[in-house]
Amino acid sequence: HIVPYFQTGQVGEFTKGFEFSFQGVRFQVVGVQPEDSYGVVGSETEIFYEGPEIERKVLERLQLLPFEQGLPEKYRPSKLSLDEAGLLRDFVRPYFEQRSTSIKAGDIVEIRNVKFKVITTRPAAGGGVGKETELACQGVALKESFQPPTRAAASRPKA
């Protein structure tokens, strides 16, 4: 599974901890030479791919919501709704196809310059996203930070 990946569509630099998927099989780089370095795999690179499978808990369900800032308007038909199918198709599914790192409620994930907040996971302790994980983006876009009105604005007399 692994050698054809490096002969075809590899992208980016590799370092320890990097995760990727190829033909439905997930991989994680567990070491590079020289240590603590980044690099690309070339025709002279030795690839070792034996070892135990990486164990992880797979989520049954993941719900996340985008922040307003940076979210293209076409994914917000109105202030109180999101284009869930579009968000899943264009952002969420492609992102998680290439990652198996554990995720939990409260985590912030940046996907193509849009930040998403993990709202809930099942199980609640978190885990990795797998083929069978139900993905959801139901709700409204989040505000980056809530700023209460200033005192001067709040104390202005009403006309």
GROMACS .gro file of N, CA and C in nm:
model
  477
    1HIS      N    1   0.081  -0.121   0.000
    1HIS     CA    2   0.000   0.000   0.000
    1HIS      C    3   0.085   0.127   0.000
    2ILE      N    4   0.195   0.127   0.071
    2ILE     CA    5   0.266   0.251   0.094
    2ILE      C    6   0.355   0.294  -0.022
    3VAL      N    7   0.424   0.201  -0.085
    3VAL     CA    8   0.518   0.237  -0.191
    3VAL      C    9   0.447   0.306  -0.309
    4PRO      N   10   0.332   0.258  -0.357
    4PRO     CA   11   0.264   0.330  -0.466
    4PRO      C   12   0.228   0.475  -0.430
    5TYR      N   13   0.197   0.500  -0.305
    5TYR     CA   14   0.166   0.637  -0.263
    5TYR      C   15   0.283   0.730  -0.294
    6PHE      N   16   0.402   0.687  -0.262
    6PHE     CA   17   0.519   0.771  -0.283
    6PHE      C   18   0.560   0.779  -0.430
    7GLN      N   19   0.508   0.689  -0.513
    7GLN     CA   20   0.538   0.693  -0.656
    7GLN      C   21   0.435   0.775  -0.732
    8THR      N   22   0.325   0.815  -0.665
    8THR     CA   23   0.219   0.886  -0.736
    8THR      C   24   0.194   1.025  -0.678
    9GLY      N   25   0.099   1.037  -0.588
    9GLY     CA   26   0.048   1.168  -0.549
    9GLY      C   27   0.093   1.224  -0.418
   10GLN      N   28   0.213   1.197  -0.372
   10GLN     CA   29   0.253   1.252  -0.243
   10GLN      C   30   0.260   1.404  -0.249
   11VAL      N   31   0.222   1.465  -0.141
   11VAL     CA   32   0.229   1.611  -0.131
   11VAL      C   33   0.286   1.648   0.005
   12GLY      N   34   0.357   1.758   0.007
   12GLY     CA   35   0.405   1.812   0.133
   12GLY      C   36   0.533   1.749   0.182
   13GLU      N   37   0.577   1.804   0.292
   13GLU     CA   38   0.698   1.756   0.357
   13GLU      C   39   0.660   1.658   0.466
   14PHE      N   40   0.746   1.562   0.490
   14PHE     CA   41   0.720   1.459   0.590
   14PHE      C   42   0.809   1.481   0.711
   15THR      N   43   0.754   1.454   0.827
   15THR     CA   44   0.829   1.456   0.951
   15THR      C   45   0.763   1.357   1.046
   16LYS      N   46   0.826   1.330   1.156
   16LYS     CA   47   0.769   1.238   1.255
   16LYS      C   48   0.632   1.289   1.299
   17GLY      N   49   0.534   1.199   1.300
   17GLY     CA   50   0.398   1.234   1.340
   17GLY      C   51   0.306   1.266   1.224
   18PHE      N   52   0.360   1.290   1.104
   18PHE     CA   53   0.277   1.321   0.988
   18PHE      C   54   0.185   1.203   0.958
   19GLU      N   55   0.059   1.232   0.929
   19GLU     CA   56  -0.039   1.128   0.900
   19GLU      C   57  -0.097   1.149   0.761
   20PHE      N   58  -0.127   1.040   0.694
   20PHE     CA   59  -0.186   1.048   0.562
   20PHE      C   60  -0.262   0.918   0.533
   21SER      N   61  -0.339   0.922   0.425
   21SER     CA   62  -0.420   0.807   0.387
   21SER      C   63  -0.396   0.779   0.239
   22PHE      N   64  -0.397   0.652   0.203
   22PHE     CA   65  -0.383   0.615   0.063
   22PHE      C   66  -0.466   0.490   0.039
   23GLN      N   67  -0.557   0.499  -0.057
   23GLN     CA   68  -0.646   0.388  -0.093
   23GLN      C   69  -0.716   0.329   0.029
   24GLY      N   70  -0.763   0.417   0.118
   24GLY     CA   71  -0.840   0.375   0.235
   24GLY      C   72  -0.758   0.321   0.350
   25VAL      N   73  -0.625   0.322   0.338
   25VAL     CA   74  -0.538   0.275   0.446
   25VAL      C   75  -0.468   0.398   0.506
   26ARG      N   76  -0.467   0.405   0.639
   26ARG     CA   77  -0.408   0.520   0.708
   26ARG      C   78  -0.266   0.487   0.753
   27PHE      N   79  -0.181   0.589   0.745
   27PHE     CA   80  -0.041   0.574   0.783
   27PHE      C   81   0.003   0.689   0.871
   28GLN      N   82   0.105   0.664   0.953
   28GLN     CA   83   0.165   0.769   1.033
   28GLN      C   84   0.316   0.750   1.026
   29VAL      N   85   0.389   0.860   1.003
   29VAL     CA   86   0.534   0.855   1.002
   29VAL      C   87   0.580   0.845   1.147
   30VAL      N   88   0.654   0.739   1.179
   30VAL     CA   89   0.699   0.719   1.317
   30VAL      C   90   0.845   0.755   1.336
   31GLY      N   91   0.915   0.787   1.227
   31GLY     CA   92   1.053   0.829   1.239
   31GLY      C   93   1.108   0.873   1.106
   32VAL      N   94   1.204   0.965   1.108
   32VAL     CA   95   1.273   1.011   0.988
   32VAL      C   96   1.422   1.022   1.018
   33GLN      N   97   1.503   1.016   0.913
   33GLN     CA   98   1.648   1.034   0.925
   33GLN      C   99   1.688   1.149   0.835
   34PRO      N  100   1.759   1.250   0.879
   34PRO     CA  101   1.800   1.272   1.017
   34PRO      C  102   1.681   1.304   1.107
   35GLU      N  103   1.698   1.274   1.236
   35GLU     CA  104   1.589   1.294   1.333
   35GLU      C  105   1.546   1.440   1.338
   36ASP      N  106   1.417   1.458   1.373
   36ASP     CA  107   1.358   1.592   1.389
   36ASP      C  108   1.376   1.680   1.267
   37SER      N  109   1.368   1.621   1.147
   37SER     CA  110   1.382   1.699   1.025
   37SER      C  111   1.257   1.685   0.939
   38TYR      N  112   1.250   1.768   0.837
   38TYR     CA  113   1.143   1.763   0.739
   38TYR      C  114   1.205   1.727   0.605
   39GLY      N  115   1.130   1.663   0.517
   39GLY     CA  116   1.182   1.634   0.385
   39GLY      C  117   1.077   1.571   0.297
   40VAL      N  118   1.114   1.549   0.174
   40VAL     CA  119   1.027   1.482   0.079
   40VAL      C  120   1.087   1.346   0.048
   41VAL      N  121   1.003   1.254   0.003
   41VAL     CA  122   1.049   1.120  -0.031
   41VAL      C  123   1.088   1.120  -0.178
   42GLY      N  124   1.211   1.079  -0.206
   42GLY     CA  125   1.259   1.072  -0.343
   42GLY      C  126   1.288   0.929  -0.383
   43SER      N  127   1.340   0.910  -0.504
   43SER     CA  128   1.366   0.775  -0.554
   43SER      C  129   1.476   0.704  -0.476
   44GLU      N  130   1.561   0.779  -0.405
   44GLU     CA  131   1.670   0.720  -0.327
   44GLU      C  132   1.632   0.697  -0.180
   45THR      N  133   1.513   0.738  -0.142
   45THR     CA  134   1.470   0.727  -0.002
   45THR      C  135   1.437   0.582   0.033
   46GLU      N  136   1.491   0.534   0.144
   46GLU     CA  137   1.454   0.402   0.194
   46GLU      C  138   1.327   0.416   0.277
   47ILE      N  139   1.230   0.329   0.249
   47ILE     CA  140   1.102   0.333   0.321
   47ILE      C  141   1.087   0.201   0.397
   48PHE      N  142   1.066   0.211   0.528
   48PHE     CA  143   1.040   0.094   0.611
   48PHE      C  144   0.895   0.100   0.653
   49TYR      N  145   0.821  -0.006   0.632
   49TYR     CA  146   0.679  -0.001   0.662
   49TYR      C  147   0.631  -0.123   0.738
   50GLU      N  148   0.720  -0.187   0.810
   50GLU     CA  149   0.678  -0.296   0.895
   50GLU      C  150   0.653  -0.242   1.035
   51GLY      N  151   0.574  -0.314   1.111
   51GLY     CA  152   0.551  -0.275   1.249
   51GLY      C  153   0.406  -0.298   1.287
   52PRO      N  154   0.379  -0.282   1.414
   52PRO     CA  155   0.242  -0.304   1.461
   52PRO      C  156   0.148  -0.194   1.411
   53GLU      N  157   0.022  -0.231   1.397
   53GLU     CA  158  -0.078  -0.131   1.360
   53GLU      C  159  -0.089  -0.027   1.470
   54ILE      N  160  -0.119   0.095   1.430
   54ILE     CA  161  -0.139   0.203   1.526
   54ILE      C  162  -0.281   0.193   1.579
   55GLU      N  163  -0.293   0.178   1.709
   55GLU     CA  164  -0.425   0.165   1.771
   55GLU      C  165  -0.483   0.304   1.800
   56ARG      N  166  -0.610   0.321   1.777
   56ARG     CA  167  -0.680   0.445   1.810
   56ARG      C  168  -0.828   0.419   1.822
   57LYS      N  169  -0.895   0.500   1.901
   57LYS     CA  170  -1.040   0.493   1.911
   57LYS      C  171  -1.098   0.569   1.793
   58VAL      N  172  -1.199   0.510   1.729
   58VAL     CA  173  -1.264   0.574   1.615
   58VAL      C  174  -1.397   0.632   1.662
   59LEU      N  175  -1.422   0.757   1.625
   59LEU     CA  176  -1.545   0.824   1.664
   59LEU      C  177  -1.665   0.767   1.589
   60GLU      N  178  -1.777   0.757   1.660
   60GLU     CA  179  -1.903   0.722   1.596
   60GLU      C  180  -1.962   0.846   1.530
   61ARG      N  181  -1.946   0.962   1.598
   61ARG     CA  182  -2.005   1.088   1.549
   61ARG      C  183  -1.916   1.205   1.585
   62LEU      N  184  -1.910   1.303   1.495
   62LEU     CA  185  -1.836   1.426   1.516
   62LEU      C  186  -1.921   1.542   1.466
   63GLN      N  187  -1.946   1.639   1.554
   63GLN     CA  188  -2.017   1.760   1.512
   63GLN      C  189  -1.923   1.877   1.530
   64LEU      N  190  -1.907   1.956   1.424
   64LEU     CA  191  -1.827   2.075   1.432
   64LEU      C  192  -1.895   2.188   1.357
   65LEU      N  193  -1.861   2.311   1.396
   65LEU     CA  194  -1.920   2.429   1.334
   65LEU      C  195  -1.810   2.525   1.293
   66PRO      N  196  -1.830   2.594   1.179
   66PRO     CA  197  -1.730   2.691   1.136
   66PRO      C  198  -1.748   2.825   1.209
   67PHE      N  199  -1.640   2.899   1.216
   67PHE     CA  200  -1.648   3.037   1.264
   67PHE      C  201  -1.686   3.125   1.144
   68GLU      N  202  -1.759   3.234   1.171
   68GLU     CA  203  -1.801   3.326   1.066
   68GLU      C  204  -1.683   3.382   0.988
   69GLN      N  205  -1.581   3.425   1.062
   69GLN     CA  206  -1.466   3.491   1.000
   69GLN      C  207  -1.395   3.394   0.905
   70GLY      N  208  -1.383   3.433   0.779
   70GLY     CA  209  -1.316   3.350   0.680
   70GLY      C  210  -1.408   3.253   0.606
   71LEU      N  211  -1.530   3.234   0.655
   71LEU     CA  212  -1.623   3.141   0.589
   71LEU      C  213  -1.686   3.208   0.468
   72PRO      N  214  -1.667   3.152   0.348
   72PRO     CA  215  -1.731   3.212   0.230
   72PRO      C  216  -1.883   3.217   0.246
   73GLU      N  217  -1.942   3.325   0.199
   73GLU     CA  218  -2.086   3.348   0.214
   73GLU      C  219  -2.171   3.237   0.155
   74LYS      N  220  -2.124   3.170   0.051
   74LYS     CA  221  -2.207   3.067  -0.013
   74LYS      C  222  -2.238   2.952   0.082
   75TYR      N  223  -2.163   2.939   0.192
   75TYR     CA  224  -2.190   2.833   0.290
   75TYR      C  225  -2.283   2.881   0.401
   76ARG      N  226  -2.329   3.005   0.392
   76ARG     CA  227  -2.424   3.062   0.489
   76ARG      C  228  -2.543   3.119   0.413
   77PRO      N  229  -2.640   3.035   0.378
   77PRO     CA  230  -2.757   3.087   0.306
   77PRO      C  231  -2.829   3.198   0.382
   78SER      N  232  -2.822   3.193   0.516
   78SER     CA  233  -2.877   3.300   0.600
   78SER      C  234  -2.794   3.304   0.727
   79LYS      N  235  -2.815   3.406   0.809
   79LYS     CA  236  -2.739   3.419   0.934
   79LYS      C  237  -2.768   3.304   1.030
   80LEU      N  238  -2.882   3.237   1.014
   80LEU     CA  239  -2.921   3.131   1.106
   80LEU      C  240  -2.913   2.992   1.045
   81SER      N  241  -2.842   2.978   0.933
   81SER     CA  242  -2.830   2.845   0.874
   81SER      C  243  -2.696   2.828   0.804
   82LEU      N  244  -2.658   2.704   0.786
   82LEU     CA  245  -2.536   2.668   0.716
   82LEU      C  246  -2.568   2.570   0.604
   83ASP      N  247  -2.487   2.571   0.500
   83ASP     CA  248  -2.498   2.472   0.393
   83ASP      C  249  -2.417   2.351   0.439
   84GLU      N  250  -2.482   2.263   0.517
   84GLU     CA  251  -2.411   2.150   0.576
   84GLU      C  252  -2.349   2.060   0.469
   85ALA      N  253  -2.424   2.029   0.364
   85ALA     CA  254  -2.372   1.940   0.259
   85ALA      C  255  -2.247   2.000   0.194
   86GLY      N  256  -2.249   2.130   0.168
   86GLY     CA  257  -2.134   2.197   0.108
   86GLY      C  258  -2.013   2.198   0.200
   87LEU      N  259  -2.035   2.226   0.329
   87LEU     CA  260  -1.925   2.226   0.425
   87LEU      C  261  -1.861   2.089   0.438
   88LEU      N  262  -1.945   1.986   0.444
   88LEU     CA  263  -1.893   1.849   0.454
   88LEU      C  264  -1.817   1.811   0.328
   89ARG      N  265  -1.871   1.844   0.213
   89ARG     CA  266  -1.809   1.808   0.085
   89ARG      C  267  -1.678   1.884   0.061
   90ASP      N  268  -1.678   2.014   0.086
   90ASP     CA  269  -1.564   2.097   0.047
   90ASP      C  270  -1.458   2.115   0.154
   91PHE      N  271  -1.494   2.095   0.280
   91PHE     CA  272  -1.399   2.118   0.389
   91PHE      C  273  -1.375   1.993   0.474
   92VAL      N  274  -1.480   1.946   0.539
   92VAL     CA  275  -1.466   1.848   0.647
   92VAL      C  276  -1.420   1.710   0.598
   93ARG      N  277  -1.490   1.652   0.502
   93ARG     CA  278  -1.452   1.517   0.456
   93ARG      C  279  -1.310   1.512   0.398
   94PRO      N  280  -1.275   1.604   0.306
   94PRO     CA  281  -1.138   1.597   0.253
   94PRO      C  282  -1.031   1.613   0.363
   95TYR      N  283  -1.058   1.697   0.461
   95TYR     CA  284  -0.961   1.717   0.570
   95TYR      C  285  -0.940   1.589   0.650
   96PHE      N  286  -1.050   1.528   0.693
   96PHE     CA  287  -1.038   1.410   0.780
   96PHE      C  288  -1.001   1.283   0.704
   97GLU      N  289  -1.012   1.282   0.572
   97GLU     CA  290  -0.964   1.167   0.496
   97GLU      C  291  -0.813   1.151   0.512
   98GLN      N  292  -0.744   1.260   0.539
   98GLN     CA  293  -0.599   1.259   0.548
   98GLN      C  294  -0.547   1.265   0.691
   99ARG      N  295  -0.633   1.257   0.791
   99ARG     CA  296  -0.587   1.269   0.929
   99ARG      C  297  -0.650   1.163   1.017
  100SER      N  298  -0.570   1.115   1.110
  100SER     CA  299  -0.625   1.020   1.206
  100SER      C  300  -0.591   1.060   1.349
  101THR      N  301  -0.542   1.180   1.367
  101THR     CA  302  -0.513   1.230   1.500
  101THR      C  303  -0.642   1.236   1.582
  102SER      N  304  -0.632   1.208   1.710
  102SER     CA  305  -0.749   1.217   1.798
  102SER      C  306  -0.798   1.360   1.807
  103ILE      N  307  -0.929   1.373   1.819
  103ILE     CA  308  -0.994   1.502   1.829
  103ILE      C  309  -1.100   1.492   1.937
  104LYS      N  310  -1.126   1.603   2.007
  104LYS     CA  311  -1.225   1.603   2.116
  104LYS      C  312  -1.302   1.734   2.115
  105ALA      N  313  -1.412   1.738   2.188
  105ALA     CA  314  -1.494   1.859   2.198
  105ALA      C  315  -1.408   1.974   2.248
  106GLY      N  316  -1.426   2.090   2.186
  106GLY     CA  317  -1.351   2.210   2.223
  106GLY      C  318  -1.230   2.235   2.135
  107ASP      N  319  -1.183   2.133   2.062
  107ASP     CA  320  -1.068   2.153   1.973
  107ASP      C  321  -1.106   2.247   1.860
  108ILE      N  322  -1.007   2.324   1.814
  108ILE     CA  323  -1.023   2.412   1.699
  108ILE      C  324  -0.938   2.353   1.586
  109VAL      N  325  -1.000   2.339   1.468
  109VAL     CA  326  -0.933   2.283   1.352
  109VAL      C  327  -0.940   2.386   1.241
  110GLU      N  328  -0.828   2.414   1.176
  110GLU     CA  329  -0.829   2.506   1.063
  110GLU      C  330  -0.823   2.426   0.934
  111ILE      N  331  -0.923   2.448   0.848
  111ILE     CA  332  -0.933   2.377   0.721
  111ILE      C  333  -0.946   2.480   0.610
  112ARG      N  334  -0.847   2.485   0.523
  112ARG     CA  335  -0.849   2.579   0.410
  112ARG      C  336  -0.883   2.721   0.455
  113ASN      N  337  -0.816   2.769   0.555
  113ASN     CA  338  -0.830   2.905   0.608
  113ASN      C  339  -0.963   2.934   0.677
  114VAL      N  340  -1.038   2.831   0.709
  114VAL     CA  341  -1.161   2.847   0.787
  114VAL      C  342  -1.143   2.767   0.916
  115LYS      N  343  -1.169   2.832   1.029
  115LYS     CA  344  -1.158   2.762   1.157
  115LYS      C  345  -1.291   2.697   1.191
  116PHE      N  346  -1.283   2.574   1.243
  116PHE     CA  347  -1.399   2.499   1.288
  116PHE      C  348  -1.377   2.462   1.434
  117LYS      N  349  -1.484   2.464   1.511
  117LYS     CA  350  -1.477   2.421   1.651
  117LYS      C  351  -1.551   2.289   1.664
  118VAL      N  352  -1.487   2.194   1.732
  118VAL     CA  353  -1.552   2.066   1.758
  118VAL      C  354  -1.654   2.088   1.870
  119ILE      N  355  -1.780   2.062   1.841
  119ILE     CA  356  -1.889   2.084   1.936
  119ILE      C  357  -1.911   1.959   2.021
  120THR      N  358  -1.926   1.845   1.958
  120THR     CA  359  -1.945   1.720   2.032
  120THR      C  360  -1.880   1.604   1.957
  121THR      N  361  -1.845   1.503   2.035
  121THR     CA  362  -1.797   1.377   1.977
  121THR      C  363  -1.867   1.263   2.050
  122ARG      N  364  -1.878   1.152   1.979
  122ARG     CA  365  -1.927   1.030   2.044
  122ARG      C  366  -1.829   0.920   2.008
  123PRO      N  367  -1.759   0.866   2.106
  123PRO     CA  368  -1.770   0.888   2.250
  123PRO      C  369  -1.717   1.026   2.291
  124ALA      N  370  -1.764   1.073   2.406
  124ALA     CA  371  -1.731   1.207   2.454
  124ALA      C  372  -1.582   1.227   2.477
  125ALA      N  373  -1.509   1.121   2.507
  125ALA     CA  374  -1.365   1.133   2.532
  125ALA      C  375  -1.287   1.168   2.405
  126GLY      N  376  -1.350   1.155   2.288
  126GLY     CA  377  -1.284   1.187   2.162
  126GLY      C  378  -1.224   1.064   2.097
  127GLY      N  379  -1.159   1.087   1.985
  127GLY     CA  380  -1.098   0.979   1.908
  127GLY      C  381  -1.068   1.027   1.768
  128GLY      N  382  -1.034   0.934   1.680
  128GLY     CA  383  -1.004   0.967   1.542
  128GLY      C  384  -1.126   0.949   1.453
  129VAL      N  385  -1.125   1.017   1.340
  129VAL     CA  386  -1.234   1.007   1.243
  129VAL      C  387  -1.203   0.890   1.150
  130GLY      N  388  -1.301   0.803   1.130
  130GLY     CA  389  -1.286   0.688   1.041
  130GLY      C  390  -1.389   0.691   0.931
  131LYS      N  391  -1.386   0.589   0.845
  131LYS     CA  392  -1.481   0.580   0.734
  131LYS      C  393  -1.626   0.580   0.780
  132GLU      N  394  -1.651   0.520   0.896
  132GLU     CA  395  -1.789   0.505   0.946
  132GLU      C  396  -1.833   0.620   1.037
  133THR      N  397  -1.746   0.717   1.063
  133THR     CA  398  -1.782   0.828   1.151
  133THR      C  399  -1.887   0.916   1.085
  134GLU      N  400  -1.996   0.942   1.158
  134GLU     CA  401  -2.100   1.034   1.110
  134GLU      C  402  -2.048   1.176   1.133
  135LEU      N  403  -2.044   1.257   1.026
  135LEU     CA  404  -1.996   1.394   1.035
  135LEU      C  405  -2.114   1.489   1.024
  136ALA      N  406  -2.116   1.594   1.107
  136ALA     CA  407  -2.226   1.689   1.107
  136ALA      C  408  -2.175   1.832   1.124
  137CYS      N  409  -2.239   1.925   1.051
  137CYS     CA  410  -2.214   2.069   1.064
  137CYS      C  411  -2.350   2.138   1.075
  138GLN      N  412  -2.427   2.101   1.177
  138GLN     CA  413  -2.562   2.153   1.195
  138GLN      C  414  -2.560   2.263   1.300
  139GLY      N  415  -2.617   2.379   1.265
  139GLY     CA  416  -2.622   2.491   1.358
  139GLY      C  417  -2.596   2.621   1.285
  140VAL      N  418  -2.541   2.717   1.357
  140VAL     CA  419  -2.509   2.847   1.299
  140VAL      C  420  -2.358   2.869   1.310
  141ALA      N  421  -2.306   2.956   1.222
  141ALA     CA  422  -2.164   2.988   1.227
  141ALA      C  423  -2.133   3.058   1.359
  142LEU      N  424  -2.017   3.027   1.414
  142LEU     CA  425  -1.975   3.082   1.542
  142LEU      C  426  -1.903   3.215   1.525
  143LYS      N  427  -1.912   3.299   1.625
  143LYS     CA  428  -1.835   3.424   1.627
  143LYS      C  429  -1.701   3.394   1.693
  144GLU      N  430  -1.596   3.455   1.642
  144GLU     CA  431  -1.461   3.431   1.694
  144GLU      C  432  -1.453   3.467   1.842
  145SER      N  433  -1.509   3.581   1.876
  145SER     CA  434  -1.512   3.620   2.017
  145SER      C  435  -1.631   3.711   2.038
  146PHE      N  436  -1.690   3.700   2.154
  146PHE     CA  437  -1.805   3.784   2.187
  146PHE      C  438  -1.755   3.908   2.259
  147GLN      N  439  -1.794   4.025   2.209
  147GLN     CA  440  -1.753   4.150   2.271
  147GLN      C  441  -1.879   4.220   2.321
  148PRO      N  442  -1.896   4.231   2.454
  148PRO     CA  443  -2.014   4.302   2.506
  148PRO      C  444  -2.007   4.449   2.468
  149PRO      N  445  -2.121   4.518   2.463
  149PRO     CA  446  -2.119   4.660   2.428
  149PRO      C  447  -2.035   4.738   2.530
  150THR      N  448  -1.973   4.845   2.482
  150THR     CA  449  -1.893   4.928   2.572
  150THR      C  450  -1.985   5.001   2.669
  151ARG      N  451  -1.929   5.046   2.780
  151ARG     CA  452  -2.011   5.117   2.882
  151ARG      C  453  -2.071   5.242   2.825
  152ALA      N  454  -1.995   5.315   2.743
  152ALA     CA  455  -2.047   5.440   2.687
  152ALA      C  456  -2.168   5.412   2.600
  153ALA      N  457  -2.163   5.309   2.520
  153ALA     CA  458  -2.276   5.275   2.434
  153ALA      C  459  -2.394   5.227   2.518
  154ALA      N  460  -2.365   5.154   2.625
  154ALA     CA  461  -2.472   5.100   2.708
  154ALA      C  462  -2.540   5.207   2.791
  155SER      N  463  -2.468   5.316   2.828
  155SER     CA  464  -2.526   5.418   2.914
  155SER      C  465  -2.583   5.536   2.838
  156ARG      N  466  -2.579   5.533   2.706
  156ARG     CA  467  -2.634   5.643   2.627
  156ARG      C  468  -2.784   5.653   2.648
  157PRO      N  469  -2.836   5.773   2.669
  157PRO     CA  470  -2.982   5.787   2.685
  157PRO      C  471  -3.054   5.755   2.556
  158LYS      N  472  -3.170   5.695   2.569
  158LYS     CA  473  -3.251   5.661   2.453
  158LYS      C  474  -3.332   5.782   2.411
  159ALA      N  475  -3.344   5.803   2.280
  159ALA     CA  476  -3.418   5.918   2.229
  159ALA      C  477  -3.565   5.890   2.220
   0.00000   0.00000   0.00000
